[in-house]
Tab-separated table of C-alpha atoms in Angstrom:
chain	number	residue	atom	x	y	z
A	1	MET	CA	117.029	130.627	31.466
A	2	LYS	CA	118.586	134.087	31.324
A	3	LYS	CA	115.135	135.565	30.696
A	4	CYS	CA	113.783	133.760	33.798
A	5	ILE	CA	116.626	135.085	35.975
A	6	ALA	CA	116.146	138.604	34.627
A	7	LEU	CA	112.401	138.378	35.321
A	8	LEU	CA	113.061	137.157	38.870
A	9	ILE	CA	115.471	140.020	39.572
A	10	PHE	CA	112.951	142.524	38.184
A	11	THR	CA	110.151	141.057	40.303
A	12	LEU	CA	112.236	141.214	43.496
A	13	ALA	CA	113.194	144.806	42.712
A	14	VAL	CA	109.541	145.784	42.270
A	15	MET	CA	108.602	144.036	45.521
A	16	GLY	CA	111.359	145.896	47.320
A	17	CYS	CA	110.097	149.227	45.998
A	18	ASN	CA	106.567	148.382	47.126
A	19	GLU	CA	107.604	147.581	50.701
A	20	GLN	CA	106.052	150.209	52.923
A	21	ARG	CA	107.649	151.631	56.006
A	22	PRO	CA	105.763	150.729	59.221
A	23	SER	CA	103.306	153.466	60.164
A	24	ASN	CA	103.601	153.118	63.926
A	25	ARG	CA	105.583	155.595	66.014
A	26	ALA	CA	107.749	155.222	69.100
A	27	VAL	CA	108.927	157.925	71.487
A	28	TYR	CA	111.500	157.641	74.277
A	29	PHE	CA	111.448	160.603	76.675
A	30	LEU	CA	114.611	161.136	78.758
A	31	ILE	CA	114.113	163.399	81.791
A	32	ASP	CA	116.973	165.091	83.628
A	33	THR	CA	116.258	165.144	87.382
A	34	SER	CA	119.636	166.441	88.529
A	35	GLY	CA	120.119	169.626	90.543
A	36	THR	CA	117.648	172.412	89.868
A	37	TYR	CA	116.141	170.517	86.943
A	38	THR	CA	113.684	168.920	89.361
A	39	GLN	CA	111.932	172.305	89.304
A	40	GLU	CA	111.228	171.796	85.596
A	41	LEU	CA	109.314	168.526	85.960
A	42	GLU	CA	105.888	170.128	85.570
A	43	LYS	CA	106.921	171.096	82.044
A	44	ALA	CA	107.928	167.486	81.429
A	45	GLN	CA	104.465	166.361	82.555
A	46	THR	CA	102.894	168.782	80.073
A	47	ILE	CA	104.959	167.280	77.260
A	48	VAL	CA	103.986	163.719	78.197
A	49	ASN	CA	100.304	164.697	78.377
A	50	TYR	CA	100.597	166.096	74.863
A	51	LEU	CA	102.272	162.912	73.623
A	52	LEU	CA	99.600	160.710	75.159
A	53	ALA	CA	96.933	162.738	73.362
A	54	THR	CA	98.824	162.500	70.063
A	55	LEU	CA	99.991	158.879	69.925
A	56	ASP	CA	97.604	156.239	68.593
A	57	SER	CA	96.952	152.509	68.848
A	58	GLY	CA	100.081	150.563	67.929
A	59	ASP	CA	102.387	153.418	68.948
A	60	SER	CA	104.872	153.106	71.819
A	61	ILE	CA	106.163	155.469	74.480
A	62	ALA	CA	108.639	155.233	77.356
A	63	VAL	CA	109.724	157.769	79.962
A	64	ALA	CA	113.055	157.337	81.738
A	65	ARG	CA	115.131	159.394	84.106
A	66	ILE	CA	118.697	160.413	83.344
A	67	ASP	CA	120.611	158.947	86.261
A	68	SER	CA	124.248	158.453	87.206
A	69	GLY	CA	124.244	155.287	85.088
A	70	SER	CA	121.223	155.455	82.816
A	71	PHE	CA	121.914	152.385	80.671
A	72	SER	CA	119.552	150.281	82.754
A	73	GLU	CA	115.901	149.180	82.833
A	74	LYS	CA	115.625	150.498	86.391
A	75	ASP	CA	115.700	154.042	85.049
A	76	ILE	CA	112.533	153.532	82.987
A	77	VAL	CA	109.636	155.154	84.839
A	78	ALA	CA	106.936	153.805	82.516
A	79	LYS	CA	106.662	152.220	79.074
A	80	VAL	CA	103.804	150.939	76.942
A	81	THR	CA	102.735	149.976	73.433
A	82	PHE	CA	99.136	150.986	72.921
A	83	ASP	CA	96.610	148.299	72.139
A	84	GLU	CA	94.817	148.274	68.783
A	85	ARG	CA	91.507	148.541	70.659
A	86	PRO	CA	90.882	152.250	71.379
A	87	SER	CA	89.141	151.566	74.696
A	88	VAL	CA	92.093	149.535	75.969
A	89	ALA	CA	94.572	152.110	74.618
A	90	ASN	CA	92.770	154.866	76.545
A	91	GLN	CA	93.037	152.824	79.746
A	92	GLN	CA	96.762	152.352	79.095
A	93	LYS	CA	97.185	156.099	78.628
A	94	ARG	CA	95.460	156.834	81.934
A	95	GLY	CA	97.652	154.279	83.698
A	96	PHE	CA	100.788	155.719	82.094
A	97	LYS	CA	99.891	159.255	83.179
A	98	LEU	CA	99.203	158.043	86.715
A	99	ARG	CA	102.612	156.331	86.962
A	100	LEU	CA	104.374	159.455	85.736
A	101	ASP	CA	102.462	161.733	88.127
A	102	GLN	CA	103.343	159.470	91.038
A	103	TYR	CA	106.996	159.487	90.008
A	104	VAL	CA	107.127	163.285	89.759
A	105	LYS	CA	105.623	163.602	93.248
A	106	SER	CA	108.267	161.238	94.637
A	107	VAL	CA	111.257	163.161	93.199
A	108	SER	CA	112.805	165.268	95.935
A	109	ALA	CA	116.412	165.447	94.820
A	110	GLY	CA	117.683	163.953	91.611
A	111	SER	CA	120.987	162.305	90.880
A	112	ARG	CA	124.163	164.349	91.243
A	113	ASN	CA	125.377	162.855	87.964
A	114	THR	CA	123.829	162.805	84.509
A	115	ASP	CA	124.643	159.954	82.143
A	116	ILE	CA	122.990	161.286	78.980
A	117	THR	CA	124.934	158.887	76.767
A	118	GLY	CA	123.719	155.899	78.786
A	119	GLY	CA	120.172	157.185	78.446
A	120	LEU	CA	120.559	157.434	74.671
A	121	LEU	CA	121.874	153.871	74.505
A	122	GLN	CA	118.864	152.614	76.446
A	123	ALA	CA	116.572	154.674	74.200
A	124	THR	CA	117.972	153.202	70.979
A	125	GLU	CA	117.444	149.678	72.312
A	126	PHE	CA	113.815	150.384	73.164
A	127	LEU	CA	113.062	152.159	69.884
A	128	THR	CA	114.696	149.435	67.790
A	129	GLU	CA	112.745	146.703	69.564
A	130	THR	CA	109.418	148.421	68.780
A	131	GLY	CA	110.093	148.159	65.038
A	132	ALA	CA	108.409	151.548	64.621
A	133	GLY	CA	108.612	153.404	61.344
A	134	GLU	CA	109.113	156.723	63.114
A	135	LYS	CA	111.487	156.753	66.096
A	136	THR	CA	112.106	159.785	68.327
A	137	VAL	CA	114.200	160.452	71.426
A	138	LEU	CA	113.256	163.519	73.472
A	139	ILE	CA	115.921	164.801	75.889
A	140	PHE	CA	114.615	167.116	78.610
A	141	SER	CA	117.922	168.411	79.959
A	142	ASP	CA	120.507	171.193	80.010
A	143	LEU	CA	122.712	168.677	78.100
A	144	GLU	CA	125.549	168.986	80.606
A	145	GLU	CA	126.812	165.409	81.033
A	146	ASP	CA	128.298	164.847	84.490
A	147	LEU	CA	129.649	161.309	84.758
A	148	VAL	CA	130.649	159.168	87.689
A	149	ARG	CA	134.407	158.915	87.916
A	150	GLY	CA	135.668	156.073	85.741
A	151	GLN	CA	132.660	155.958	83.395
A	152	VAL	CA	133.585	155.874	79.701
A	153	ARG	CA	131.097	157.473	77.324
A	154	ASN	CA	133.247	159.070	74.594
A	155	PHE	CA	132.342	156.542	71.910
A	156	PRO	CA	130.055	156.659	68.831
A	157	ILE	CA	126.337	155.935	69.237
A	158	THR	CA	124.356	154.366	66.391
A	159	LEU	CA	121.222	156.471	65.864
A	160	THR	CA	120.257	155.484	62.335
A	161	ASP	CA	116.733	156.674	61.417
A	162	ILE	CA	116.254	158.146	64.897
A	163	ARG	CA	115.329	161.777	65.486
A	164	VAL	CA	116.790	163.299	68.654
A	165	VAL	CA	115.061	166.412	69.982
A	166	ALA	CA	116.587	168.455	72.812
A	167	LEU	CA	113.837	170.145	74.835
A	168	ASN	CA	113.943	172.986	77.345
A	169	VAL	CA	117.744	173.269	77.197
A	170	THR	CA	118.235	175.702	80.072
A	171	LYS	CA	121.389	177.733	80.418
A	172	LEU	CA	123.867	177.057	83.224
A	173	ARG	CA	125.371	179.784	85.364
A	174	SER	CA	128.643	179.375	83.491
A	175	ASP	CA	126.770	179.958	80.223
A	176	ASN	CA	125.859	183.439	81.385
A	177	ILE	CA	129.534	184.169	81.900
A	178	ASP	CA	130.479	182.864	78.467
A	179	PRO	CA	127.493	182.144	76.138
A	180	ARG	CA	129.809	180.205	73.847
A	181	ASP	CA	129.733	177.341	76.384
A	182	TYR	CA	126.012	176.896	75.738
A	183	LEU	CA	126.420	177.010	71.961
A	184	ASN	CA	129.388	174.635	72.070
A	185	ARG	CA	127.402	172.151	74.172
A	186	LEU	CA	124.590	172.130	71.617
A	187	ALA	CA	127.055	171.833	68.729
A	188	GLN	CA	128.859	168.887	70.327
A	189	TRP	CA	125.645	166.929	70.848
A	190	GLN	CA	124.462	167.763	67.344
A	191	LYS	CA	127.700	166.433	65.873
A	192	ARG	CA	127.477	163.278	67.934
A	193	VAL	CA	123.894	162.574	66.869
A	194	VAL	CA	124.476	163.345	63.186
A	195	ASP	CA	127.707	161.325	63.123
A	196	GLY	CA	125.672	158.404	64.499
A	197	GLY	CA	123.228	158.628	61.598
A	198	GLY	CA	120.478	160.455	63.494
A	199	GLN	CA	118.618	163.716	63.030
A	200	TRP	CA	119.082	166.583	65.515
A	201	GLN	CA	116.650	169.271	66.597
A	202	VAL	CA	116.466	171.784	69.460
A	203	MET	CA	113.080	172.981	70.714
A	204	ASN	CA	113.109	175.389	73.632
A	205	ASP	CA	109.717	176.937	72.866
A	206	LEU	CA	107.288	174.427	74.352
A	207	GLU	CA	104.408	176.282	72.713
A	208	ARG	CA	105.499	174.474	69.532
A	209	LEU	CA	104.728	170.991	70.856
A	210	ASP	CA	102.598	170.311	67.796
A	211	LYS	CA	105.879	170.026	65.841
A	212	LEU	CA	107.165	167.197	68.039
A	213	ILE	CA	105.366	164.276	66.458
A	214	ALA	CA	104.726	164.484	62.728
A	215	ALA	CA	101.230	163.683	61.571
A	216	ARG	CA	100.765	160.403	59.726
């Protein structure tokens, strides 16, 4: 009997070791449209075009705006999981690009507030639901969170197995007065992501887009 139990435990252990991580990828792209950041939206389009060319069948992508209260489905501009059939996936990519282009044309003045935390919460929900083996949040923002009065966002965020990449983190006018403000802002977000179990990366050189999504 003891031998049978030992054999069962060994078998389960081997099965656990042989379990492979899902190979599909999921990306959630948060876009800041507040203030002068609307002038940066062409760069955001370039990033999305790159992602669409890189992601494959079975992968997922969503683009959402960072609004005054971004923990809501209404802030998602477009989302899709690409079909296993390449021809259908290509049609989905064209439709996704069209929706994003139409959105960018419609943006005249973004929100006066930026709920980055709410956007991250929405992103983690989407990424978790995809069941992807590789999960990435891209934040296209200056990372200055400006909340509506009364909003509470100073709480931990669970980001286990999620990579968070800050893109095009432009400097504010106040940063030019005291550059430490910029560095402190980056450090605070890094701590928050790492404390939540995630990985943190800053990429301001958009010529390095090939580093965004790791090859399979």
